[in-house]
């Protein structure tokens, strides 16, 4: 089940969401960082549905590291933040999320974060959503963000990591 999700499945604060393969997702990406991370991820696939974590070299997307995070998708169905860029850590507003689970960070609202991760793992698909989030970061004001989730796995049988990149949209850009 790929493509645009029905409104009844929309997550809180989500403006739009899409799932599928790279060709399905690409037209819905708005920021250069997301396109560049997706291009790099695609270059690693080499005919596979998705690359392995070992294929991913963070230095290849160095300029985007502040807005990238890596999530462990554990065999028991749980998720844990493995590596989190500086801007993402500040967005969470609860110190570094490294080593923590969505449940530890978000409590009763963790399902908002977990539903897309579960979908990426179950289907081996790419996922993106745009959501509202009024946020101030180093004197810049943002009104929404777009997240791109990319599966990683040692075999096509199981996604064991999710590579994520986030593009924050400033008030000044959204007003155009």
XYZ file of N, CA, C and O in Angstrom:
704
model
N 0.855 -1.175 0.000
C 0.000 0.000 0.000
C 0.893 1.227 0.000
O 1.426 1.624 1.023
N 1.096 1.796 -1.153
C 1.931 2.976 -1.271
C 1.079 4.156 -1.694
O -0.079 4.015 -2.043
N 1.696 5.330 -1.694
C 1.004 6.527 -2.176
C 0.543 7.406 -1.042
O 0.980 7.278 0.089
N -0.376 8.294 -1.348
C -0.901 9.219 -0.363
C -1.811 8.470 0.590
O -2.621 7.650 0.178
N -1.697 8.773 1.871
C -2.508 8.094 2.868
C -3.867 8.763 2.998
O -3.989 9.974 2.857
N -4.915 7.985 3.288
C -6.239 8.578 3.502
C -6.216 9.520 4.700
O -5.470 9.321 5.658
N -7.066 10.534 4.658
C -7.118 11.522 5.735
C -7.412 10.873 7.082
O -6.960 11.351 8.117
N -8.138 9.771 7.103
C -8.474 9.110 8.356
C -7.246 8.534 9.046
O -7.272 8.293 10.243
N -6.150 8.345 8.291
C -4.927 7.827 8.888
C -3.936 8.932 9.218
O -2.852 8.662 9.699
N -4.308 10.165 8.955
C -3.385 11.271 9.171
C -3.021 11.390 10.645
O -3.842 11.190 11.523
N -1.784 11.724 10.892
C -1.296 11.907 12.240
C -1.577 13.328 12.697
O -1.729 14.235 11.892
N -1.623 13.535 13.985
C -1.842 14.861 14.539
C -0.816 15.850 13.993
O 0.371 15.566 13.944
N -1.283 17.009 13.564
C -0.461 18.111 13.042
C 0.108 17.840 11.652
O 0.797 18.679 11.103
N -0.168 16.685 11.080
C 0.355 16.358 9.757
C -0.484 17.048 8.690
O -1.706 16.933 8.670
N 0.203 17.758 7.815
C -0.447 18.473 6.723
C -0.592 17.553 5.514
O -1.605 17.565 4.829
N 0.443 16.749 5.245
C 0.435 15.809 4.116
C 1.396 14.683 4.422
O 2.405 14.887 5.099
N 1.095 13.483 3.921
C 2.012 12.355 4.077
C 1.920 11.447 2.864
O 0.873 11.339 2.227
N 3.065 10.815 2.566
C 3.180 9.963 1.386
C 4.124 8.809 1.711
O 5.089 8.980 2.456
N 3.850 7.653 1.116
C 4.719 6.490 1.276
C 4.854 5.808 -0.072
O 3.977 5.903 -0.927
N 5.972 5.135 -0.271
C 6.191 4.410 -1.515
C 7.665 4.287 -1.816
O 8.504 4.308 -0.926
N 7.970 4.197 -3.094
C 9.350 4.096 -3.528
C 9.864 5.518 -3.829
O 9.100 6.477 -3.787
N 11.119 5.636 -4.170
C 11.726 6.957 -4.380
C 10.967 7.773 -5.422
O 10.734 8.970 -5.234
N 10.546 7.139 -6.513
C 9.822 7.868 -7.559
C 8.476 8.393 -7.059
O 8.012 9.439 -7.516
N 7.867 7.695 -6.098
C 6.598 8.139 -5.513
C 6.804 9.318 -4.566
O 5.956 10.196 -4.459
N 7.920 9.303 -3.873
C 8.196 10.280 -2.816
C 8.798 11.572 -3.367
O 8.456 12.664 -2.927
N 9.696 11.452 -4.306
C 10.463 12.602 -4.798
C 9.609 13.830 -5.139
O 9.951 14.935 -4.748
N 8.479 13.692 -5.856
C 7.701 14.882 -6.205
C 7.125 15.630 -4.997
O 6.743 16.786 -5.111
N 7.090 14.970 -3.856
C 6.507 15.578 -2.662
C 7.548 16.216 -1.740
O 7.184 16.795 -0.716
N 8.821 16.094 -2.075
C 9.882 16.673 -1.252
C 10.073 18.135 -1.631
O 10.157 18.470 -2.809
N 10.192 18.977 -0.618
C 10.296 20.402 -0.909
C 11.703 20.963 -0.765
O 12.055 21.898 -1.458
N 12.507 20.404 0.104
C 13.800 21.011 0.391
C 14.976 20.333 -0.275
O 14.954 19.132 -0.560
N 16.008 21.118 -0.525
C 17.224 20.607 -1.153
C 17.881 19.510 -0.322
O 18.361 18.517 -0.873
N 17.893 19.662 0.990
C 18.531 18.660 1.857
C 17.868 17.301 1.673
O 18.548 16.273 1.564
N 16.543 17.285 1.632
C 15.829 16.006 1.478
C 16.120 15.369 0.127
O 16.335 14.159 0.045
N 16.161 16.180 -0.918
C 16.491 15.650 -2.246
C 17.913 15.091 -2.275
O 18.159 14.024 -2.843
N 18.850 15.793 -1.668
C 20.249 15.340 -1.668
C 20.426 14.058 -0.864
O 21.162 13.163 -1.279
N 19.768 13.956 0.285
C 19.861 12.731 1.086
C 19.205 11.574 0.328
O 19.744 10.463 0.288
N 18.066 11.819 -0.301
C 17.407 10.775 -1.091
C 18.289 10.346 -2.266
O 18.436 9.143 -2.526
N 18.893 11.299 -2.969
C 19.795 10.959 -4.080
C 20.928 10.058 -3.595
O 21.265 9.059 -4.241
N 21.517 10.419 -2.455
C 22.618 9.626 -1.912
C 22.126 8.224 -1.538
O 22.762 7.216 -1.880
N 20.990 8.143 -0.843
C 20.423 6.852 -0.447
C 20.186 5.974 -1.679
O 20.554 4.802 -1.687
N 19.603 6.558 -2.735
C 19.357 5.802 -3.971
C 20.654 5.293 -4.584
O 20.709 4.177 -5.099
N 21.713 6.106 -4.523
C 22.997 5.687 -5.099
C 23.576 4.478 -4.368
O 24.391 3.749 -4.928
N 23.160 4.259 -3.133
C 23.653 3.132 -2.330
C 22.883 1.841 -2.567
O 23.359 0.770 -2.207
N 21.706 1.945 -3.141
C 20.837 0.766 -3.300
C 21.446 -0.308 -4.194
O 21.320 -1.492 -3.891
N 22.079 0.069 -5.289
C 22.724 -0.908 -6.155
C 21.818 -2.049 -6.580
O 22.222 -3.209 -6.508
N 20.586 -1.761 -6.963
C 19.665 -2.799 -7.399
C 18.853 -3.424 -6.273
O 17.938 -4.202 -6.532
N 19.188 -3.106 -5.039
C 18.420 -3.620 -3.900
C 17.279 -2.654 -3.573
O 17.306 -1.502 -3.969
N 16.304 -3.124 -2.818
C 15.195 -2.252 -2.395
C 15.701 -1.143 -1.485
O 15.191 -0.031 -1.511
N 16.673 -1.471 -0.642
C 17.255 -0.475 0.258
C 18.661 -0.917 0.644
O 18.971 -2.105 0.643
N 19.530 0.046 0.938
C 20.913 -0.280 1.294
C 21.045 -0.715 2.759
O 20.111 -0.557 3.554
N 22.207 -1.225 3.097
C 22.534 -1.578 4.476
C 23.116 -0.367 5.189
O 23.627 0.555 4.549
N 23.067 -0.370 6.496
C 23.664 0.718 7.287
C 25.155 0.837 6.969
O 25.695 1.943 6.882
N 25.820 -0.273 6.757
C 27.263 -0.254 6.473
C 27.583 0.497 5.187
O 28.689 1.011 5.024
N 26.619 0.587 4.283
C 26.823 1.314 3.026
C 26.791 2.825 3.224
O 27.324 3.572 2.410
N 26.126 3.269 4.258
C 25.907 4.696 4.489
C 27.129 5.349 5.129
O 27.553 4.970 6.206
N 27.692 6.340 4.447
C 28.823 7.119 4.957
C 28.312 8.510 5.310
O 28.000 9.302 4.410
N 28.195 8.833 6.588
C 27.670 10.145 6.983
C 28.431 11.318 6.357
O 27.846 12.367 6.095
N 29.705 11.138 6.070
C 30.483 12.238 5.496
C 30.040 12.577 4.065
O 30.282 13.677 3.585
N 29.345 11.668 3.421
C 28.845 11.940 2.075
C 27.712 12.968 2.091
O 27.435 13.592 1.076
N 27.081 13.121 3.244
C 26.010 14.116 3.409
C 26.327 15.022 4.596
O 25.439 15.472 5.316
N 27.593 15.289 4.775
C 28.105 16.028 5.936
C 27.342 17.319 6.218
O 27.018 17.619 7.354
N 27.066 18.105 5.192
C 26.428 19.406 5.434
C 25.001 19.254 5.965
O 24.447 20.196 6.516
N 24.428 18.059 5.849
C 23.064 17.840 6.336
C 23.024 17.108 7.683
O 21.933 16.867 8.212
N 24.166 16.787 8.255
C 24.180 16.023 9.509
C 23.384 16.678 10.645
O 22.762 15.961 11.436
N 23.330 18.002 10.757
C 22.508 18.581 11.840
C 21.021 18.240 11.748
O 20.313 18.296 12.756
N 20.548 17.857 10.554
C 19.119 17.552 10.394
C 18.872 16.084 10.038
O 17.834 15.727 9.499
N 19.837 15.235 10.367
C 19.715 13.794 10.109
C 19.706 13.050 11.436
O 20.396 13.422 12.381
N 18.903 11.986 11.479
C 18.993 11.076 12.617
C 18.865 9.639 12.128
O 18.370 9.383 11.027
N 19.363 8.719 12.934
C 19.338 7.301 12.628
C 18.610 6.591 13.759
O 18.931 6.797 14.935
N 17.634 5.790 13.380
C 16.789 5.083 14.338
C 17.061 3.591 14.227
O 17.088 3.044 13.121
N 17.289 2.920 15.357
C 17.373 1.461 15.373
C 15.959 0.900 15.358
O 15.104 1.348 16.134
N 15.711 -0.048 14.483
C 14.448 -0.788 14.448
C 14.776 -2.181 14.972
O 15.328 -3.013 14.252
N 14.483 -2.420 16.234
C 14.905 -3.642 16.904
C 13.972 -4.814 16.582
O 12.797 -4.629 16.248
N 14.509 -6.028 16.687
C 13.769 -7.246 16.329
C 12.494 -7.415 17.149
O 11.536 -8.020 16.684
N 12.460 -6.855 18.364
C 11.268 -6.987 19.207
C 10.180 -5.968 18.867
O 9.160 -5.883 19.541
N 10.408 -5.166 17.809
C 9.409 -4.179 17.388
C 9.566 -2.816 18.037
O 8.770 -1.917 17.786
N 10.598 -2.655 18.846
C 10.821 -1.351 19.477
C 11.795 -0.525 18.636
O 12.456 -1.046 17.726
N 11.877 0.751 18.955
C 12.720 1.697 18.214
C 13.522 2.507 19.213
O 13.042 2.826 20.297
N 14.751 2.827 18.801
C 15.639 3.592 19.672
C 16.457 4.545 18.814
O 16.985 4.155 17.777
N 16.553 5.806 19.267
C 17.357 6.790 18.548
C 18.831 6.455 18.726
O 19.322 6.341 19.836
N 19.536 6.261 17.615
C 20.943 5.863 17.636
C 21.869 7.058 17.482
O 22.814 7.225 18.241
N 21.647 7.870 16.480
C 22.448 9.067 16.201
C 21.456 10.181 15.882
O 20.502 9.964 15.130
N 21.694 11.363 16.449
C 20.756 12.462 16.244
C 21.540 13.748 16.018
O 22.387 14.121 16.831
N 21.248 14.417 14.900
C 21.893 15.677 14.575
C 21.529 16.773 15.570
O 20.479 16.719 16.219
N 22.385 17.769 15.660
C 22.237 18.847 16.645
C 20.899 19.582 16.530
O 20.228 19.849 17.530
N 20.503 19.917 15.336
C 19.261 20.665 15.168
C 18.047 19.820 15.569
O 17.087 20.330 16.148
N 18.110 18.537 15.277
C 17.022 17.624 15.662
C 16.968 17.506 17.182
O 15.893 17.554 17.777
N 18.121 17.351 17.839
C 18.154 17.274 19.300
C 17.513 18.499 19.924
O 16.730 18.394 20.868
N 17.828 19.663 19.382
C 17.255 20.895 19.919
C 15.758 20.967 19.657
O 15.010 21.497 20.474
N 15.309 20.432 18.538
C 13.883 20.417 18.228
C 13.117 19.587 19.256
O 12.033 19.968 19.690
N 13.685 18.442 19.664
C 13.029 17.602 20.663
C 12.861 18.351 21.981
O 11.910 18.127 22.711
N 13.822 19.211 22.302
C 13.716 20.039 23.494
C 13.817 19.283 24.808
O 13.399 19.770 25.843
N 14.371 18.090 24.790
C 14.458 17.277 26.008
C 15.859 16.712 26.167
O 16.039 15.615 26.653
N 16.863 17.474 25.750
C 18.221 16.960 25.771
C 18.419 15.995 24.620
O 17.542 15.828 23.778
N 19.550 15.349 24.593
C 19.838 14.424 23.495
C 18.930 13.199 23.574
O 18.845 12.543 24.610
N 18.279 12.860 22.465
C 17.446 11.655 22.450
C 18.234 10.368 22.196
O 17.652 9.287 22.225
N 19.535 10.463 21.977
C 20.347 9.280 21.673
C 20.185 8.235 22.772
O 20.301 8.531 23.960
N 19.879 7.002 22.342
C 19.709 5.890 23.265
C 18.312 5.782 23.855
O 18.003 4.823 24.545
N 17.468 6.750 23.574
C 16.111 6.756 24.128
C 15.107 6.249 23.095
O 15.362 6.245 21.899
N 13.952 5.855 23.577
C 12.877 5.389 22.711
C 11.862 6.523 22.516
O 11.811 7.456 23.316
N 11.041 6.427 21.475
C 9.970 7.417 21.324
C 9.047 7.463 22.552
O 8.592 8.532 22.948
N 8.798 6.319 23.173
C 7.950 6.291 24.361
C 8.574 7.107 25.495
O 7.874 7.799 26.229
N 9.898 6.998 25.637
C 10.579 7.763 26.688
C 10.527 9.266 26.409
O 10.447 10.060 27.331
N 10.583 9.627 25.147
C 10.557 11.046 24.782
C 9.163 11.642 24.771
O 8.964 12.769 25.211
N 8.199 10.898 24.230
C 6.888 11.474 23.967
C 5.757 10.940 24.832
O 4.633 11.429 24.746
N 6.031 9.917 25.633
C 5.005 9.377 26.517
C 3.776 8.909 25.762
O 3.876 8.159 24.790
N 2.609 9.381 26.188
C 1.338 8.941 25.611
C 1.162 9.327 24.144
O 0.314 8.762 23.464
N 1.936 10.283 23.649
C 1.800 10.698 22.251
C 2.846 10.039 21.338
O 2.995 10.432 20.184
N 3.530 9.029 21.824
C 4.589 8.363 21.054
C 4.078 7.744 19.758
O 4.822 7.629 18.794
N 2.808 7.379 19.707
C 2.273 6.736 18.503
C 2.415 7.628 17.272
O 2.570 7.142 16.164
N 2.401 8.937 17.460
C 2.575 9.870 16.340
C 3.919 9.618 15.661
O 4.021 9.632 14.434
N 4.955 9.353 16.438
C 6.276 9.054 15.884
C 6.385 7.602 15.436
O 7.022 7.306 14.424
N 5.771 6.700 16.161
C 5.927 5.271 15.887
C 5.220 4.785 14.630
O 5.731 3.908 13.928
N 4.065 5.307 14.314
C 3.290 4.822 13.157
C 4.094 4.878 11.860
O 4.140 3.879 11.127
N 4.765 5.988 11.532
C 5.575 5.990 10.306
C 6.749 5.007 10.359
O 7.060 4.359 9.356
N 7.406 4.870 11.505
C 8.527 3.936 11.628
C 8.036 2.511 11.370
O 8.681 1.735 10.665
N 6.897 2.172 11.950
C 6.345 0.825 11.760
C 6.028 0.560 10.286
O 6.257 -0.536 9.780
N 5.508 1.574 9.624
C 5.165 1.405 8.211
C 6.423 1.183 7.375
O 6.454 0.309 6.512
N 7.457 1.983 7.602
C 8.713 1.829 6.857
C 9.263 0.420 7.061
O 9.695 -0.227 6.113
N 9.221 -0.063 8.283
C 9.750 -1.402 8.562
C 8.879 -2.511 7.980
O 9.396 -3.476 7.420
N 7.580 -2.389 8.091
C 6.671 -3.434 7.601
C 6.686 -3.545 6.083
O 6.641 -4.645 5.536
N 6.767 -2.396 5.396
C 6.667 -2.387 3.940
C 7.998 -2.202 3.225
O 8.063 -2.361 2.009
N 9.049 -1.818 3.963
C 10.325 -1.523 3.320
C 10.211 -0.322 2.393
O 10.958 -0.202 1.425
N 9.273 0.560 2.688
C 9.014 1.713 1.827
C 9.673 2.978 2.387
O 10.144 2.999 3.512
N 9.693 3.997 1.568
C 10.122 5.323 1.987
C 8.864 6.054 2.440
O 7.755 5.729 2.008
N 9.050 7.039 3.297
C 7.903 7.748 3.864
C 8.288 9.210 4.050
O 9.425 9.518 4.413
N 7.339 10.096 3.814
C 7.551 11.508 4.121
C 6.255 12.099 4.639
O 5.166 11.671 4.252
N 6.410 13.029 5.563
C 5.253 13.839 5.930
C 5.704 15.260 6.228
O 6.849 15.501 6.582
N 4.775 16.151 6.028
C 4.952 17.551 6.369
C 4.008 17.822 7.519
O 2.841 17.428 7.473
N 4.516 18.471 8.559
C 3.698 18.736 9.740
C 3.931 20.150 10.242
O 5.009 20.711 10.053
N 2.926 20.680 10.881
C 3.071 22.009 11.467
C 3.860 21.879 12.767
O 3.739 20.899 13.489
N 4.681 22.871 13.027
C 5.464 22.906 14.263
C 6.049 24.302 14.413
O 7.042 24.631 13.777
N 5.427 25.112 15.208
C 5.972 26.439 15.450
C 7.166 26.248 16.376
O 7.048 25.684 17.462
N 8.334 26.711 15.930
C 9.570 26.425 16.649
C 10.583 27.523 16.409
O 10.741 27.997 15.284
N 11.262 27.934 17.441
C 12.302 28.954 17.346
C 13.652 28.272 17.528
O 13.857 27.514 18.482
N 14.560 28.504 16.587
C 15.888 27.896 16.640
C 16.918 28.969 16.322
O 16.955 29.496 15.210
N 17.733 29.304 17.293
C 18.808 30.291 17.103
C 18.317 31.522 16.339
O 18.831 31.876 15.292
N 17.289 32.146 16.866
C 16.714 33.377 16.318
C 16.047 33.206 14.957
O 15.804 34.183 14.266
N 15.775 31.983 14.551
C 15.016 31.739 13.325
C 13.703 31.078 13.726
O 13.685 30.192 14.568
N 12.634 31.498 13.103
C 11.323 30.959 13.430
C 10.853 30.040 12.302
O 10.890 30.412 11.133
N 10.415 28.838 12.687
C 9.948 27.844 11.723
C 8.469 27.567 11.949
O 8.004 27.574 13.088
N 7.746 27.307 10.857
C 6.311 27.054 10.965
C 5.925 25.609 10.658
O 4.877 25.151 11.093
N 6.728 24.912 9.884
C 6.488 23.492 9.680
C 7.784 22.804 9.265
O 8.793 23.446 9.028
N 7.711 21.487 9.226
C 8.873 20.693 8.838
C 8.407 19.549 7.960
O 7.237 19.173 7.952
N 9.355 19.009 7.204
C 9.105 17.805 6.419
C 10.154 16.787 6.814
O 11.342 17.107 6.907
N 9.729 15.566 7.071
C 10.646 14.489 7.427
C 10.622 13.439 6.322
O 9.587 13.169 5.728
N 11.791 12.900 6.031
C 11.954 11.824 5.058
C 12.536 10.632 5.794
O 13.588 10.748 6.424
N 11.853 9.488 5.742
C 12.318 8.259 6.380
C 12.737 7.272 5.303
O 11.963 6.980 4.381
N 13.964 6.753 5.438
C 14.546 5.848 4.450
C 14.956 4.541 5.121
O 15.702 4.557 6.108
N 14.512 3.392 4.605
C 14.867 2.110 5.219
C 16.316 1.726 4.946
O 16.865 2.008 3.879
N 16.915 1.066 5.929
C 18.236 0.463 5.808
C 18.137 -0.953 6.369
O 17.426 -1.181 7.344
N 18.853 -1.891 5.765
C 18.841 -3.248 6.298
C 19.896 -4.112 5.636
O 20.230 -3.909 4.468
N 20.408 -5.067 6.389
C 21.439 -5.963 5.861
C 20.885 -6.919 4.815
O 21.623 -7.448 4.000
N 19.579 -7.157 4.858
C 18.934 -7.991 3.838
C 17.599 -7.347 3.498
O 17.073 -6.547 4.268
N 17.049 -7.708 2.344
C 15.760 -7.155 1.953
C 14.620 -7.735 2.786
O 13.481 -7.299 2.678
N 14.938 -8.699 3.631
C 13.931 -9.330 4.468
C 13.561 -8.484 5.678
O 12.479 -8.638 6.238
N 14.458 -7.576 6.106
C 14.196 -6.825 7.341
C 14.873 -5.471 7.342
O 16.073 -5.366 7.122
N 14.082 -4.450 7.627
C 14.615 -3.102 7.870
C 15.090 -3.086 9.321
O 14.326 -3.393 10.236
N 16.376 -2.780 9.546
C 16.872 -2.747 10.920
C 17.305 -1.349 11.371
O 17.604 -1.145 12.541
N 17.288 -0.405 10.437
C 17.596 0.992 10.758
C 16.732 1.870 9.864
O 16.362 1.481 8.751
N 16.448 3.050 10.354
C 15.747 4.043 9.547
C 16.597 5.305 9.556
O 16.932 5.838 10.618
N 16.970 5.737 8.368
C 17.702 6.978 8.188
C 16.661 8.068 7.971
O 15.777 7.917 7.123
N 16.750 9.146 8.720
C 15.773 10.229 8.600
C 16.484 11.556 8.374
O 17.543 11.811 8.941
N 15.879 12.365 7.529
C 16.347 13.738 7.306
C 15.138 14.648 7.457
O 14.027 14.294 7.057
N 15.373 15.818 8.041
C 14.290 16.756 8.310
C 14.631 18.099 7.697
O 15.766 18.568 7.796
N 13.654 18.689 7.066
C 13.801 20.035 6.489
C 12.829 20.941 7.236
O 11.618 20.690 7.257
N 13.355 21.968 7.888
C 12.524 22.926 8.600
C 12.224 24.104 7.671
O 13.125 24.594 6.995
N 10.978 24.533 7.649
C 10.567 25.621 6.770
C 10.329 26.869 7.606
O 9.487 26.878 8.515
N 11.091 27.907 7.304
C 11.032 29.164 8.043
C 9.770 29.935 7.722
O 9.190 29.790 6.640
N 9.364 30.790 8.645
C 8.198 31.656 8.438
C 8.327 32.450 7.153
O 7.380 32.552 6.371
N 9.517 33.001 6.913
C 9.711 33.842 5.742
C 9.516 33.058 4.437
O 8.983 33.580 3.469
N 9.929 31.789 4.413
C 9.776 30.962 3.217
C 8.314 30.544 3.047
O 7.768 30.571 1.951
N 7.673 30.157 4.144
C 6.279 29.705 4.087
C 5.350 30.830 3.654
O 4.317 30.581 3.037
N 5.710 32.074 3.945
C 4.866 33.221 3.597
C 4.869 33.538 2.107
O 4.001 34.246 1.632
N 5.841 33.010 1.377
C 5.935 33.290 -0.070
C 4.867 32.610 -0.863
O 4.372 31.617 -0.669
